[in-house]
Short mmCIF file of C-alpha atoms and ligand atoms in Angstrom, two decimals:
data_model
loop_
_atom_site.label_atom_id
_atom_site.label_comp_id
_atom_site.label_asym_id
_atom_site.label_seq_id
_atom_site.Cartn_x
_atom_site.Cartn_y
_atom_site.Cartn_z
CA UNK V 1 0.01 -0.06 -0.11
CA UNK V 2 1.85 3.60 -1.31
CA UNK V 3 0.48 6.17 0.42
CA UNK V 4 1.32 9.19 -0.94
CA UNK V 5 3.33 11.37 1.88
CA UNK V 6 3.42 14.69 -0.24
CA UNK V 7 -0.54 14.94 -0.50
CA UNK V 8 -0.43 14.45 3.64
CA UNK V 9 2.22 16.63 4.67
CA UNK V 10 0.67 19.66 1.83
CA UNK V 11 -2.59 19.19 3.23
CA UNK V 12 -2.01 18.94 6.24
CA UNK V 13 0.00 22.13 6.09
CA UNK V 14 -2.76 23.90 4.53
CA UNK V 15 -5.13 22.86 6.96
CA UNK V 16 -2.63 24.21 9.76
CA UNK V 17 -2.30 27.33 8.27
CA UNK V 18 -5.78 28.27 7.93
CA UNK V 19 -7.23 29.55 11.68
CA UNK V 20 -9.98 27.29 12.82
CA UNK V 21 -10.70 27.95 16.64
CA UNK V 22 -13.70 26.45 18.31
CA UNK V 23 -16.68 28.34 16.36
CA UNK V 24 -14.63 29.67 13.73
CA UNK V 25 -15.96 28.24 10.73
CA UNK V 26 -15.80 30.90 7.90
CA UNK V 27 -12.10 30.24 6.90
CA UNK V 28 -11.71 26.31 7.05
CA UNK V 29 -15.08 25.56 5.16
CA UNK V 30 -14.22 27.20 2.25
CA UNK V 31 -10.40 25.45 1.90
CA UNK V 32 -12.26 22.19 2.51
CA UNK V 33 -14.89 22.77 0.06
CA UNK V 34 -11.79 23.76 -2.16
CA UNK V 35 -10.16 20.82 -1.01
CA UNK V 36 -13.39 18.33 -1.49
CA UNK V 37 -13.64 19.75 -5.28
CA UNK V 38 -10.47 18.50 -6.36
CA UNK V 39 -12.13 14.68 -5.89
CA UNK V 40 -15.04 15.37 -7.28
CA UNK V 41 -17.06 15.57 -3.93
CA UNK V 42 -19.64 17.80 -2.71
CA UNK V 43 -19.51 19.34 0.93
CA UNK V 44 -22.69 19.39 2.57
CA UNK V 45 -23.51 20.61 6.41
CA UNK V 46 -25.72 20.11 9.03
CA UNK V 47 -26.68 22.73 11.78
CA UNK V 48 -23.90 22.23 14.14
CA UNK V 49 -21.29 23.27 10.91
CA UNK V 50 -20.09 19.84 10.43
CA UNK V 51 -19.22 19.55 7.70
CA UNK V 52 -19.83 15.84 5.55
CA UNK V 53 -18.33 14.37 2.06
CA UNK V 54 -20.67 11.52 1.19
CA UNK V 55 -18.64 8.72 -0.36
CA UNK V 56 -20.46 6.05 -2.47
CA UNK V 57 -20.05 2.47 -1.37
CA UNK V 58 -20.13 -0.85 -2.95
CA UNK V 59 -22.83 -1.88 -0.50
CA UNK V 60 -25.78 0.49 0.68
CA UNK V 61 -26.87 -0.92 2.73
CA UNK V 62 -24.85 0.41 5.68
CA UNK V 63 -23.47 4.04 6.74
CA UNK V 64 -20.38 4.60 8.31
CA UNK V 65 -18.63 7.55 9.13
CA UNK V 66 -15.22 8.51 9.92
CA UNK V 67 -14.32 11.86 11.43
CA UNK V 68 -11.39 14.50 11.36
CA UNK V 69 -12.65 17.52 13.49
CA UNK V 70 -11.54 21.03 11.82
CA UNK V 71 -11.70 22.78 15.07
CA UNK V 72 -9.03 23.63 16.62
CA UNK V 73 -7.69 25.77 20.46
CA UNK V 74 -8.13 29.11 20.39
CA UNK V 75 -9.49 31.91 22.85
CA UNK V 76 -12.14 34.66 22.89
CA UNK V 77 -12.07 38.25 23.90
CA UNK V 78 -13.71 38.56 27.42
CA UNK V 79 -12.88 41.47 27.77
CA UNK V 80 -10.98 44.86 26.97
CA UNK V 81 -8.82 46.22 29.96
CA UNK V 82 -8.67 49.90 30.91
CA UNK V 83 -5.19 49.59 29.59
CA UNK V 84 -6.15 48.54 26.17
CA UNK V 85 -4.94 44.84 26.68
CA UNK V 86 -7.76 41.80 25.79
CA UNK V 87 -8.50 39.66 28.44
CA UNK V 88 -9.42 36.31 26.95
CA UNK V 89 -11.35 32.55 27.97
CA UNK V 90 -10.08 29.81 26.29
CA UNK V 91 -11.57 27.75 23.76
CA UNK V 92 -10.39 24.40 24.48
CA UNK V 93 -7.47 22.96 27.05
CA UNK V 94 -5.14 25.23 25.80
CA UNK V 95 -2.09 25.45 27.38
CA UNK V 96 -0.92 29.20 28.49
CA UNK V 97 2.69 28.28 28.79
CA UNK V 98 2.69 26.86 25.44
CA UNK V 99 1.32 30.93 23.94
CA UNK V 100 3.41 32.84 25.83
CA UNK V 101 4.85 34.75 23.62
CA UNK V 102 3.12 33.95 20.11
CA UNK V 103 1.88 35.72 17.81
CA UNK V 104 -2.35 35.71 17.75
CA UNK V 105 -4.72 36.94 15.70
CA UNK V 106 -8.00 38.51 16.52
CA UNK V 107 -11.00 38.10 13.97
CA UNK V 108 -13.68 40.46 14.44
CA UNK V 109 -17.23 40.11 13.31
CA UNK V 110 -16.35 42.31 9.99
CA UNK V 111 -14.57 39.94 8.58
CA UNK V 112 -10.98 42.38 9.79
CA UNK V 113 -8.17 40.52 11.13
CA UNK V 114 -5.81 41.85 13.83
CA UNK V 115 -2.66 40.72 15.42
CA UNK V 116 -1.12 40.94 19.14
CA UNK V 117 1.50 39.24 21.45
CA UNK V 118 0.31 37.10 23.88
CA UNK V 119 1.91 38.17 27.23
CA UNK V 120 1.94 37.44 31.47
CA UNK V 121 0.71 40.62 33.23
CA UNK V 122 4.47 40.03 34.69
CA UNK V 123 6.17 39.66 31.42
CA UNK V 124 9.38 40.81 31.83
CA UNK V 125 12.03 39.38 34.08
CA UNK V 126 13.65 42.57 34.02
CA UNK V 127 10.60 44.63 35.00
CA UNK V 128 8.95 41.99 37.75
CA UNK V 129 9.87 39.89 40.53
CA UNK V 130 7.50 37.45 39.84
CA UNK V 131 8.19 37.16 35.47
CA UNK V 132 9.56 33.29 35.73
CA UNK V 133 6.80 32.26 38.79
CA UNK V 134 3.66 33.69 37.85
CA UNK V 135 0.85 30.84 37.23
CA UNK V 136 0.30 31.40 33.40
CA UNK V 137 -3.81 31.06 33.51
CA UNK V 138 -6.53 32.84 32.33
CA UNK V 139 -5.98 35.66 34.90
CA UNK V 140 -2.26 36.39 34.14
CA UNK V 141 -2.24 36.10 30.28
CA UNK V 142 -3.25 38.98 28.20
CA UNK V 143 -3.05 40.14 24.30
CA UNK V 144 -1.06 43.50 23.74
CA UNK V 145 -2.44 44.56 19.78
CA UNK V 146 0.02 45.25 17.34
CA UNK V 147 -1.27 48.94 17.69
CA UNK V 148 -0.87 52.16 19.61
CA UNK V 149 -3.87 51.57 21.93
CA UNK V 150 -3.79 52.67 25.50
CA UNK V 151 -7.72 52.03 26.67
CA UNK V 152 -10.55 50.52 26.22
CA UNK V 153 -12.56 53.28 23.55
CA UNK V 154 -9.23 52.92 21.23
CA UNK V 155 -9.88 49.22 20.80
CA UNK V 156 -13.48 49.37 20.64
CA UNK V 157 -12.51 51.58 17.55
CA UNK V 158 -10.72 49.17 16.30
CA UNK V 159 -13.93 47.45 15.19
CA UNK V 160 -12.95 45.07 18.32
CA UNK V 161 -15.54 43.61 20.96
CA UNK V 162 -16.31 40.87 23.38
CA UNK V 163 -16.94 37.68 21.99
CA UNK V 164 -14.25 38.29 19.05
CA UNK V 165 -12.29 34.84 18.35
CA UNK V 166 -8.42 34.91 18.48
CA UNK V 167 -6.10 31.98 16.78
CA UNK V 168 -2.86 31.22 17.52
CA UNK V 169 0.32 31.24 15.63
CA UNK V 170 0.38 27.37 14.40
CA UNK V 171 4.33 28.02 13.32
CA UNK V 172 4.32 24.98 10.78
CA UNK V 173 7.22 23.50 10.03
CA UNK V 174 8.48 20.27 8.07
CA UNK V 175 12.07 18.71 8.70
CA UNK V 176 14.46 17.26 6.40
CA UNK V 177 14.23 14.38 8.72
CA UNK V 178 10.20 14.11 7.99
CA UNK V 179 9.28 15.25 11.81
CA UNK V 180 6.15 18.10 11.05
CA UNK V 181 6.16 20.46 13.93
CA UNK V 182 3.43 22.65 14.61
CA UNK V 183 0.32 23.68 16.94
CA UNK V 184 -2.91 22.26 15.49
CA UNK V 185 -1.37 18.35 14.45
CA UNK V 186 -4.47 17.97 16.59
CA UNK V 187 -6.35 16.98 14.32
CA UNK V 188 -5.03 18.55 11.05
CA UNK V 189 -2.78 15.94 10.00
CA UNK V 190 -5.73 13.78 10.57
CA UNK V 191 -7.67 15.80 7.74
CA UNK V 192 -4.20 15.39 5.94
CA UNK V 193 -4.73 11.69 6.15
CA UNK V 194 -8.68 11.71 5.12
CA UNK V 195 -7.21 13.72 1.73
CA UNK V 196 -4.37 10.70 1.64
CA UNK V 197 -6.72 8.32 1.69
CA UNK V 198 -9.22 10.13 -1.06
CA UNK V 199 -6.16 9.87 -3.28
CA UNK V 200 -5.26 6.23 -2.65
CA UNK V 201 -8.86 5.38 -3.71
CA UNK V 202 -8.50 7.97 -6.62
CA UNK V 203 -5.35 6.27 -8.29
CA UNK V 204 -6.42 3.00 -7.60
CA UNK V 205 -10.08 3.09 -8.96
CA UNK V 206 -11.30 1.72 -4.98
CA UNK V 207 -14.84 2.42 -3.40
CA UNK V 208 -15.26 1.88 0.32
CA UNK V 209 -17.27 -1.19 1.31
CA UNK V 210 -20.02 0.95 3.11
CA UNK V 211 -21.59 4.34 2.09
CA UNK V 212 -19.41 6.58 3.84
CA UNK V 213 -19.52 9.63 5.60
CA UNK V 214 -16.48 11.21 5.93
CA UNK V 215 -16.94 13.90 8.97
CA UNK V 216 -15.21 17.61 9.79
CA UNK V 217 -16.75 19.00 13.03
CA UNK V 218 -16.43 22.34 14.73
CA UNK V 219 -16.27 21.74 18.75
CA UNK V 220 -14.70 18.59 18.87
CA UNK V 221 -12.44 20.88 21.61
CA UNK V 222 -15.09 21.77 24.30
CA UNK V 223 -16.15 18.15 23.76
CA UNK V 224 -19.67 18.31 21.46
CA UNK V 225 -18.34 18.26 18.27
CA UNK V 226 -19.98 14.49 18.04
CA UNK V 227 -22.58 14.96 19.57
CA UNK V 228 -25.12 15.06 16.79
CA UNK V 229 -24.58 12.60 14.19
CA UNK V 230 -26.78 11.53 11.32
CA UNK V 231 -29.70 8.50 12.40
CA UNK V 232 -28.36 6.36 9.49
CA UNK V 233 -24.64 6.01 10.78
CA UNK V 234 -23.73 3.01 12.52
CA UNK V 235 -20.43 3.13 12.87
CA UNK V 236 -18.43 6.23 13.88
CA UNK V 237 -14.40 6.31 14.04
CA UNK V 238 -13.00 9.05 15.01
CA UNK V 239 -9.20 9.81 13.83
CA UNK V 240 -7.79 11.66 16.56
CA UNK V 241 -3.85 12.13 18.20
CA UNK V 242 -2.72 9.39 19.84
CA UNK V 243 -1.40 10.23 23.04
CA UNK V 244 2.84 9.57 24.35
CA UNK V 245 3.80 9.41 27.74
CA UNK V 246 4.77 6.97 30.08
CA UNK V 247 1.94 4.51 30.26
CA UNK V 248 1.61 4.12 26.78
CA UNK V 249 3.18 2.34 23.74
CA UNK V 250 2.18 5.49 21.03
CA UNK V 251 5.10 7.11 19.60
CA UNK V 252 5.60 9.65 17.00
CA UNK V 253 6.17 6.98 13.80
CA UNK V 254 2.63 4.91 15.27
CA UNK V 255 -0.79 5.00 14.86
CA UNK V 256 -2.56 4.37 17.94
CA UNK V 257 -5.62 2.48 18.77
CA UNK V 258 -7.90 4.17 21.86
CA UNK V 259 -9.38 0.99 23.87
CA UNK V 260 -10.55 4.02 26.35
CA UNK V 261 -10.34 7.38 27.20
CA UNK V 262 -11.09 9.74 30.11
CA UNK V 263 -15.48 9.28 29.20
CA UNK V 264 -15.39 5.57 28.55
CA UNK V 265 -14.18 2.06 26.45
CA UNK V 266 -14.87 1.96 23.25
CA UNK V 267 -17.02 -0.65 21.06
CA UNK V 268 -15.30 -3.89 21.61
CA UNK V 269 -16.22 -5.18 18.63
CA UNK V 270 -15.34 -2.71 16.08
CA UNK V 271 -11.61 -2.11 18.27
CA UNK V 272 -11.48 -5.66 17.48
CA UNK V 273 -12.01 -5.91 13.89
CA UNK V 274 -9.84 -2.40 13.70
CA UNK V 275 -6.84 -4.46 15.38
CA UNK V 276 -7.58 -6.90 13.12
CA UNK V 277 -7.10 -4.86 10.05
CA UNK V 278 -4.34 -2.93 11.13
CA UNK V 279 -2.71 -6.13 11.54
CA UNK V 280 -3.91 -7.47 8.13
CA UNK V 281 -2.20 -3.76 6.33
CA UNK V 282 1.15 -4.76 8.60
CA UNK V 283 0.43 -1.76 10.04
CA UNK V 284 2.98 -0.17 12.67
CA UNK V 285 0.04 -0.01 15.62
CA UNK V 286 -0.50 0.17 19.52
CA UNK V 287 -3.42 -0.07 21.30
CA UNK V 288 -3.69 2.26 24.68
CA UNK V 289 -5.86 3.79 27.18
CA UNK V 290 -5.91 7.73 26.68
CA UNK V 291 -6.22 9.29 30.07
CA UNK V 292 -7.28 13.25 29.73
CA UNK V 293 -8.78 12.48 26.50
CA UNK V 294 -12.01 11.72 24.23
CA UNK V 295 -12.78 12.10 21.04
CA UNK V 296 -15.85 12.86 18.67
CA UNK V 297 -17.16 9.65 18.97
CA UNK V 298 -17.58 9.04 21.95
CA UNK V 299 -19.29 12.63 22.13
CA UNK V 300 -21.31 10.68 19.90
CA UNK V 301 -22.21 8.08 22.66
CA UNK V 302 -22.33 10.83 25.35
CA UNK V 303 -25.06 12.57 23.90
CA UNK V 304 -27.10 9.32 23.48
CA UNK V 305 -27.06 8.40 19.69
CA UNK V 306 -27.08 4.74 19.23
CA UNK V 307 -24.00 3.81 17.22
CA UNK V 308 -21.27 1.62 17.35
CA UNK V 309 -17.43 3.96 18.44
CA UNK V 310 -14.07 3.56 17.77
CA UNK V 311 -10.85 6.24 17.77
CA UNK V 312 -7.23 5.80 16.30
CA UNK V 313 -5.00 8.07 15.28
CA UNK V 314 -1.79 9.38 14.85
CA UNK V 315 0.97 9.43 17.60
CA UNK V 316 1.32 13.42 18.82
CA UNK V 317 3.97 14.76 20.86
CA UNK V 318 3.50 17.31 23.35
CA UNK V 319 -0.10 17.73 22.53
CA UNK V 320 -2.35 20.96 23.43
CA UNK V 321 1.48 22.76 22.91
CA UNK V 322 3.53 23.26 19.75
CA UNK V 323 2.81 19.87 18.28
CA UNK V 324 5.26 17.08 16.98
CA UNK V 325 4.84 13.82 14.68
CA UNK V 326 6.28 12.17 12.03
CA UNK V 327 4.79 11.73 8.39
CA UNK V 328 5.57 7.66 9.29
CA UNK V 329 2.65 7.75 11.51
CA UNK V 330 0.33 9.96 9.25
CA UNK V 331 1.33 7.05 7.22
CA UNK V 332 0.50 4.46 9.10
CA UNK V 333 -2.91 6.30 10.16
CA UNK V 334 -3.98 6.52 6.37
CA UNK V 335 -3.42 2.93 5.61
CA UNK V 336 -5.67 1.79 9.09
CA UNK V 337 -8.04 3.96 7.25
CA UNK V 338 -7.67 2.39 4.04
CA UNK V 339 -8.08 -1.07 5.47
CA UNK V 340 -11.14 -0.01 7.83
CA UNK V 341 -13.16 1.47 4.79
CA UNK V 342 -12.26 -1.24 3.01
CA UNK V 343 -13.42 -3.90 5.02
CA UNK V 344 -10.76 -5.87 5.31
ZN1 LIG O 401 -8.25 15.82 18.55
#
């Protein structure tokens, strides 16, 4: 099975470089539509702004779904301080230490973007005794806009308001040794895998076994991306990051199959099948139990959907910070995705 690494990296890069914090779909969905068109597919939506691609299968009696969430961690303006800095609330599990000193982008409701710098209120070791020790959190981190603003009114006059969404610079890098370093490998590398799968099916003139929906939700990072799924879906596979750490077999060149996350074990029958498929395609895989972690497949279960749930994805180091994985973990994830869709 030859997977196109160039497509994996290029699509991952393109999606990572397009901002899409939780709920901010305006820029990323047109990109999804453009990429889907390249493979002859239209994108349709539900009222949670989840985008879907339908792949016709050999057998229309059953519908399965594979999800790769398009939302990322982000921030939202909570208030404008009297000195013109912006106070924020997080969208998803932001690690504030990892975004100190990062460029951020404020997306206003009139479609404009303003840049700023994420700083700590004790921002300089030359000035503050607690610059190194102050805990970085929602109360100690603010945004300094890249503009001469000195009061709330100055900021309001820029068209910035409470509730504006803020994206964080992803700083995508692809090394000569095959590592991807960027924010939001979670979960845009999975989107790369979906497109590498579409490419493989096209090149080899293949169809999935069953009618397949490819889902691209916008609310995974806050836990309800999969709360609604179309009624006809019998199986939901969440493609999402694999964890790396002391308890795990996961690694940056493997696909991790998730047996259980913070909420629930995944369906045993479906997970057995996926493990057997991983063996058949000789994927470099492992099975792990994830700790502080959830996926849209289990969000679907939690919301009461009548569906079998499973999850697998690329091993990702330093998750929710600036992350890293090797392109080979995307290759292994794509191989397993293809094996699942062909029902090998
Ligand atoms: Zn994720």
